[in-house]
Coordinates of C-alpha atoms in Angstrom, one line a residue:
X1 CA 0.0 0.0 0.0
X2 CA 1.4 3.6 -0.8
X3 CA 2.0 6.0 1.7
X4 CA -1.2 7.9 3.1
X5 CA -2.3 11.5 1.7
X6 CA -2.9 13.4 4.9
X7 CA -4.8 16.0 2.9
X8 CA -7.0 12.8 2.4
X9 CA -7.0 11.8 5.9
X10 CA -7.8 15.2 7.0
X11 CA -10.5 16.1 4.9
X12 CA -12.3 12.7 6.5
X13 CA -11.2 13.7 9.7
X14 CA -13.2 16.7 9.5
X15 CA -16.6 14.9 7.5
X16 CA -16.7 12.6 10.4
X17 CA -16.8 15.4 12.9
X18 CA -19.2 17.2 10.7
X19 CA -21.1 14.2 9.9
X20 CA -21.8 15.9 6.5
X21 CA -19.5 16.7 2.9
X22 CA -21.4 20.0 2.6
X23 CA -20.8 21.5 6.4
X24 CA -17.5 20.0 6.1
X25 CA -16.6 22.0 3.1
X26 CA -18.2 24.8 4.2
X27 CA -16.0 24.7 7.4
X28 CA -12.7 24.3 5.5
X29 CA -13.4 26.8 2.2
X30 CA -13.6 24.0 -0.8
X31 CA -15.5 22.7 -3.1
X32 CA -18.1 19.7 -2.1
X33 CA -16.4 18.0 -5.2
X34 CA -13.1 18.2 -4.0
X35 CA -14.1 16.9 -0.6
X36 CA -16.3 13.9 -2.2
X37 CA -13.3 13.2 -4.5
X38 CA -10.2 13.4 -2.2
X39 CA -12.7 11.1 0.0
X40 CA -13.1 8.7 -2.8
X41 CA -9.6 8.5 -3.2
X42 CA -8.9 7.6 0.2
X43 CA -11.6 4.7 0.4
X44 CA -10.0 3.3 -2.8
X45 CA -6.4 3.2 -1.3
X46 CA -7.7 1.4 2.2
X47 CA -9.6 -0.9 0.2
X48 CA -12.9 -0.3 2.5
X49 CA -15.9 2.7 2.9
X50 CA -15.4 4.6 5.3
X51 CA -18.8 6.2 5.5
X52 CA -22.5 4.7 5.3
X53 CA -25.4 6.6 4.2
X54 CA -27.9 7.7 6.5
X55 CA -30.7 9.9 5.7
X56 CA -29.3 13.3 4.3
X57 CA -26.0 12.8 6.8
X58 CA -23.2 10.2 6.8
X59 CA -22.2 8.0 9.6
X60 CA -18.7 5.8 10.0
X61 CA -18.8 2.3 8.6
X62 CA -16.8 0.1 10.9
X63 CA -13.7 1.0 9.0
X64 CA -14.1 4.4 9.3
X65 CA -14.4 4.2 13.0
X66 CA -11.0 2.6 12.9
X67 CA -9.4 4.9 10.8
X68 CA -10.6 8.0 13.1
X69 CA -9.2 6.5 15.9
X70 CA -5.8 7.0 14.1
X71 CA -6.8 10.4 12.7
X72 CA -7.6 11.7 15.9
X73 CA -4.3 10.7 17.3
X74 CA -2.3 12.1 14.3
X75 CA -3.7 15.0 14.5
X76 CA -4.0 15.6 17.9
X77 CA 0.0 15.2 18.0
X78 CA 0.5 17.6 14.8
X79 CA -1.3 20.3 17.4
X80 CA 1.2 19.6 20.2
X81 CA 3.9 19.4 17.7
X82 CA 3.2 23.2 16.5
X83 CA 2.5 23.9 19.9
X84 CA 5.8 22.5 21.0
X85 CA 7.7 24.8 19.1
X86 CA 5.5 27.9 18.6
X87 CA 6.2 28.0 22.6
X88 CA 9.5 26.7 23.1
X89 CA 11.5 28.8 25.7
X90 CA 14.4 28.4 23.7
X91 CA 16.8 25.9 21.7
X92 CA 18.8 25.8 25.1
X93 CA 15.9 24.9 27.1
X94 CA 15.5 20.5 27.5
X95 CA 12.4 19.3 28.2
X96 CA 11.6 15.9 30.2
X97 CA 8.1 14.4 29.8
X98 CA 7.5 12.2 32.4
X99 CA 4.5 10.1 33.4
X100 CA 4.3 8.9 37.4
X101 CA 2.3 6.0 37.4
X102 CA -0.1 6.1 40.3
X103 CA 0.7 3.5 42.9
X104 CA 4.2 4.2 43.6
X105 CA 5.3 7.1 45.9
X106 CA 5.3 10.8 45.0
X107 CA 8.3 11.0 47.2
X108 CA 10.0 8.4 45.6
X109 CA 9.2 9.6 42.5
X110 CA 10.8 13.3 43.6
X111 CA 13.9 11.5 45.0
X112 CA 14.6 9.9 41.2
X113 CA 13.6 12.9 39.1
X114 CA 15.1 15.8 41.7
X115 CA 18.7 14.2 39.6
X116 CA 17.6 15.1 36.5
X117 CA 16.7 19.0 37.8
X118 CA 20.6 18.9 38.9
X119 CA 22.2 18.3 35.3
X120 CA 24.4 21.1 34.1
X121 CA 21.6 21.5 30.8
X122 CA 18.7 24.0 31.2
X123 CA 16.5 21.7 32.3
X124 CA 12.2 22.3 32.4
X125 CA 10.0 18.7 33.9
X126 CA 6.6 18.3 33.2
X127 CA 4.9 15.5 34.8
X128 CA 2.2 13.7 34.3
X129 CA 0.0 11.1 36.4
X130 CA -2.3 8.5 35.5
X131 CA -3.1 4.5 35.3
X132 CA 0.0 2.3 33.9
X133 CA -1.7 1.5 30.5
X134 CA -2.6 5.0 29.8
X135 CA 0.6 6.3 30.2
X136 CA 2.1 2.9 28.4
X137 CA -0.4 4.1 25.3
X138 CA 1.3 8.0 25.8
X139 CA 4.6 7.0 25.4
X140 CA 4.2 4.8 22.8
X141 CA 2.2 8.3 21.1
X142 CA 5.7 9.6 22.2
X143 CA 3.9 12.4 24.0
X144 CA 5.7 11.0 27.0
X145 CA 9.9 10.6 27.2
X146 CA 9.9 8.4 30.2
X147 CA 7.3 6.5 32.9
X148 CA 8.1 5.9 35.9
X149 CA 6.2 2.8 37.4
X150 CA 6.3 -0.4 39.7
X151 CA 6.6 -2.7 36.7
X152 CA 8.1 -3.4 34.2
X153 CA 6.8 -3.2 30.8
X154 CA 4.9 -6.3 29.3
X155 CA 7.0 -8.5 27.0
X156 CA 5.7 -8.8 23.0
X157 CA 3.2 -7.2 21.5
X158 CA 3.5 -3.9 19.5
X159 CA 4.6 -1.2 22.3
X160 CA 8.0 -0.5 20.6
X161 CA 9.5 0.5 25.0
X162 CA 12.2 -1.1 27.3
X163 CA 12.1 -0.8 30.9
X164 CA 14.9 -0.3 33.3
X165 CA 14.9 -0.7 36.7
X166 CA 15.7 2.3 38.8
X167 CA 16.2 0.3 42.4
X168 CA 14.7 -1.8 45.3
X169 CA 13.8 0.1 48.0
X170 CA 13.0 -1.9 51.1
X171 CA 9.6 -1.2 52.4
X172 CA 8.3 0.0 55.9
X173 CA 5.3 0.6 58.0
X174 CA 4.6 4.0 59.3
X175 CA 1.5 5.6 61.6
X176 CA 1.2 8.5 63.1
X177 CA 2.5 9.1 66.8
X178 CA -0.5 7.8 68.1
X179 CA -0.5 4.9 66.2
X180 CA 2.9 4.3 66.6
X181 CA 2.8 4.3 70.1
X182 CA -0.5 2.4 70.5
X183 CA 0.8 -0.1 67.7
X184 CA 4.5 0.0 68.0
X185 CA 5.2 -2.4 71.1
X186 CA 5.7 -6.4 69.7
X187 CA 5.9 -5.5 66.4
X188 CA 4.6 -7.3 64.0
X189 CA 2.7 -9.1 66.3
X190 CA 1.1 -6.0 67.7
X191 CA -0.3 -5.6 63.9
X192 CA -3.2 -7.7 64.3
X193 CA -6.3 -6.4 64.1
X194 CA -4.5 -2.9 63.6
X195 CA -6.0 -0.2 60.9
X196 CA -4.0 -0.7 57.9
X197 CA -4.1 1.0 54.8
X198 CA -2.9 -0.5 51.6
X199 CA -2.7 -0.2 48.0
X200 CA -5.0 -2.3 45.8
X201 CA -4.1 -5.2 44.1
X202 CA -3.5 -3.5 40.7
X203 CA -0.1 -2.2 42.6
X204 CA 2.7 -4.9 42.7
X205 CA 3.4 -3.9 46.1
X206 CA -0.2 -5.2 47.4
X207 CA 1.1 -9.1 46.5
X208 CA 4.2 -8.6 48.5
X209 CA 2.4 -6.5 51.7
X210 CA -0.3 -9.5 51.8
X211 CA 2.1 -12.7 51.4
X212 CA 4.2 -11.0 54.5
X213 CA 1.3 -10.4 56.3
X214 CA 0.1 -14.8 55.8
X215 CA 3.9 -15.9 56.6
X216 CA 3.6 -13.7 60.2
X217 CA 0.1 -14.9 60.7
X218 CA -0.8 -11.4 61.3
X219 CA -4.6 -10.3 60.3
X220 CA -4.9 -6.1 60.4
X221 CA -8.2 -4.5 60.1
X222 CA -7.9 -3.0 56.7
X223 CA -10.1 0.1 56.4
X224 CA -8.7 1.6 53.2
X225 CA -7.5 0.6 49.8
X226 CA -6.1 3.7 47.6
X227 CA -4.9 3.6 44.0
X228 CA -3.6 6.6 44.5
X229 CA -0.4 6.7 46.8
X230 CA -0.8 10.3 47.3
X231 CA -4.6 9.6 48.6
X232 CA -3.5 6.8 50.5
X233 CA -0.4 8.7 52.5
X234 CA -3.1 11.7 53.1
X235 CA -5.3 9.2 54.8
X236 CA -2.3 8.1 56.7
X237 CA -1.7 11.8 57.6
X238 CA -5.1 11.3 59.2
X239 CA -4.3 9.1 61.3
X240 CA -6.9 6.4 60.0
X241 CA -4.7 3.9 59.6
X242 CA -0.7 2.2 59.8
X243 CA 0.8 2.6 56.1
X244 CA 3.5 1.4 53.9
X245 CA 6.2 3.6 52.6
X246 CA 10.2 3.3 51.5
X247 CA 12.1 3.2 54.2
X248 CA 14.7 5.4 52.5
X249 CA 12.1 8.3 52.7
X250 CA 11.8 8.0 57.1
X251 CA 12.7 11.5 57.0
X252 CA 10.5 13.2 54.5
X253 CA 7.5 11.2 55.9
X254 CA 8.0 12.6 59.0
X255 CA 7.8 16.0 57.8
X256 CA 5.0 15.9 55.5
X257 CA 3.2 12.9 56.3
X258 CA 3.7 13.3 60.8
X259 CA 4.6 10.3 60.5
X260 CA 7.0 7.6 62.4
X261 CA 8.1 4.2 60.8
X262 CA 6.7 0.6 63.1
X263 CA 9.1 -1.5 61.6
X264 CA 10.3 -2.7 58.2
X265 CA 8.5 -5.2 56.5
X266 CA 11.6 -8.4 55.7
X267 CA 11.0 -9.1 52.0
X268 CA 9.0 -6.6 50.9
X269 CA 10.1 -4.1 48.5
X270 CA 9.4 -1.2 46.4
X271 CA 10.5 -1.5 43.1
X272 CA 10.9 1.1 40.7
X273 CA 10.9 1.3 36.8
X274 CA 11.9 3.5 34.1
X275 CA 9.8 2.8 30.8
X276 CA 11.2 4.8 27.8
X277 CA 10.7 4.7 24.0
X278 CA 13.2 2.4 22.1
X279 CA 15.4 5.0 19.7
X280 CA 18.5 5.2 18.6
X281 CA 18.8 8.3 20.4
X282 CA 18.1 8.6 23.7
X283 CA 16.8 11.3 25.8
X284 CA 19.8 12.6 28.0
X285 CA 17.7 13.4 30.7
X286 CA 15.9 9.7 30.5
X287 CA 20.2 8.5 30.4
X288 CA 20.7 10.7 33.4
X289 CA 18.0 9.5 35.4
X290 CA 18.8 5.8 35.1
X291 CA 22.9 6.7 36.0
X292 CA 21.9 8.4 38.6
X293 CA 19.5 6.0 40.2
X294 CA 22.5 3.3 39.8
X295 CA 25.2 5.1 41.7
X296 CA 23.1 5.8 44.4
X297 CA 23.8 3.9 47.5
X298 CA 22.5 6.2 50.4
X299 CA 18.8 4.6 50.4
X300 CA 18.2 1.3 52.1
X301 CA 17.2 -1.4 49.1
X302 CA 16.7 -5.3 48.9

């Protein structure tokens, strides 16, 4: 098949959001003949209609609904693209597009990017948060440079990323004072029955929590489940419940969260995972993210 005519893909873009050739060429300025032709054109080179008649209006055939979920997504990223450079600072100026899935700490996830802020470049983040497979789908778009997640990325298939592990940070439970010193004596035995609150099982940290929780015999009270970390640790802050966290991060948890670590949890870690797009050419600020997570030692892992 030849390469696609975007002037073709375009003009059908714009007929399936009119859901008519004449509004559509009255929105861009043409002909209805050069519309209905150009259209024609298109349907012969994919081999399918696109359109179905329906009264005086068109509506997608099952084709067509396929190819606008492709138009949509090319031209979506043609806007960004002029928008990228219309209001680019400068040439001097990198940008790092990062999505932070959202089960894994937003302290963590400061700790690992705060490296990239420190490289000698002019350097400008803008983060993003969501559910794994949506930002999986954005970088694949490439509207993402890295993701930061708990897993690594599925083998096979057509996602075009590699993953690379950032570290192992060994896990804790925390509470506020009053939990802590209510809950704190015995530990882990002391646990059970205790408020707990945990991710949910779409978090690869839930597994680990709840097979170290049989081995010890120990049965909390769990009154909260959070895909969110950042919901969960501001429940936590409330002092609703006992919560896992990174152990490396004892300090800023106490300073933001008013909280105090129980005890660590033997076996049960955080891990951490940078999902990039597989070029030839990497982003230096994806490069300097995964060097710097190597050489650091200071943070207690597995």
């Amino acid at each position: 098949m030849s390469q696609i005519n975007f002037k073709h893909l375009h003009y059908f873009w714009v007929v399936a959001q009119e859901g008519s050739i004449t509004r559509a060429a009255d929105r861009l300025g043409v002909a209805i003949q050069t519309i209905s032709g150009q259209l024609s054109l298109l349907e012969r080179q994919l081999g399918k209609a696109l359109f179905n008649s329906q009264g005086r209006g068109l509506v997608l055939s099952d084709a067509g609904r396929v190819a606008l979920g492709y138009a949509d997504q090319i031209f979506q990223l043609g806007d960004a693209l002029v928008d990228a450079i219309q209001h680019s600072d400068s040439e001097s100026t990198l940008r790092l597009r990062a999505g932070i899935s959202d089960g894994i700490p937003k302290l963590l996830a400061y700790r690992l990017l705060s490296t990239v802020t420190e490289m000698p470049a002019d350097v400008r983040l803008i983060c993003d948060e969501g559910e794994f497979e949506t930002l999986l789908a954005d970088l694949a778009l490439h509207r993402l440079d890295v993701v930061l997640t708990d897993r690594a990325a599925p083998v096979g298939g057509n996602l075009k990323v590699f993953s690379t592990r950032l570290g192992e940070f060994a896990t804790g439970l925390f509470g506020t004072p009053a939990l802590v010193e209510r809950y704190g004596k015995d530990f882990p035995a002391s646990l059970d029955g205790a408020p707990m609150l945990l991710p949910t099982r779409h978090n690869a940290l839930r597994g680990r929590i709840d097979r170290w929780l049989e081995i010890a015999g120990i049965r909390p009270k769990i009154v909260g489940e959070f895909e969110d970390s950042a919901l969960l640790n501001t429940f936590g802050r409330g002092g609703l419940g006992i919560f896992p966290a990174p152990l490396a991060l004892v300090e800023q948890v106490a300073q933001q969260l008013d909280a105090r670590p129980l005890g660590a949890m033997q076996g049960v870690s955080e891990q951490i995972y940078a999902i990039s797009s597989e070029r030839r050419i990497r982003h230096p600020a994806v490069e300097a993210l995964c060097a710097a997570a190597a050489q650091d030692t200071s943070a207690p892992r597995v």
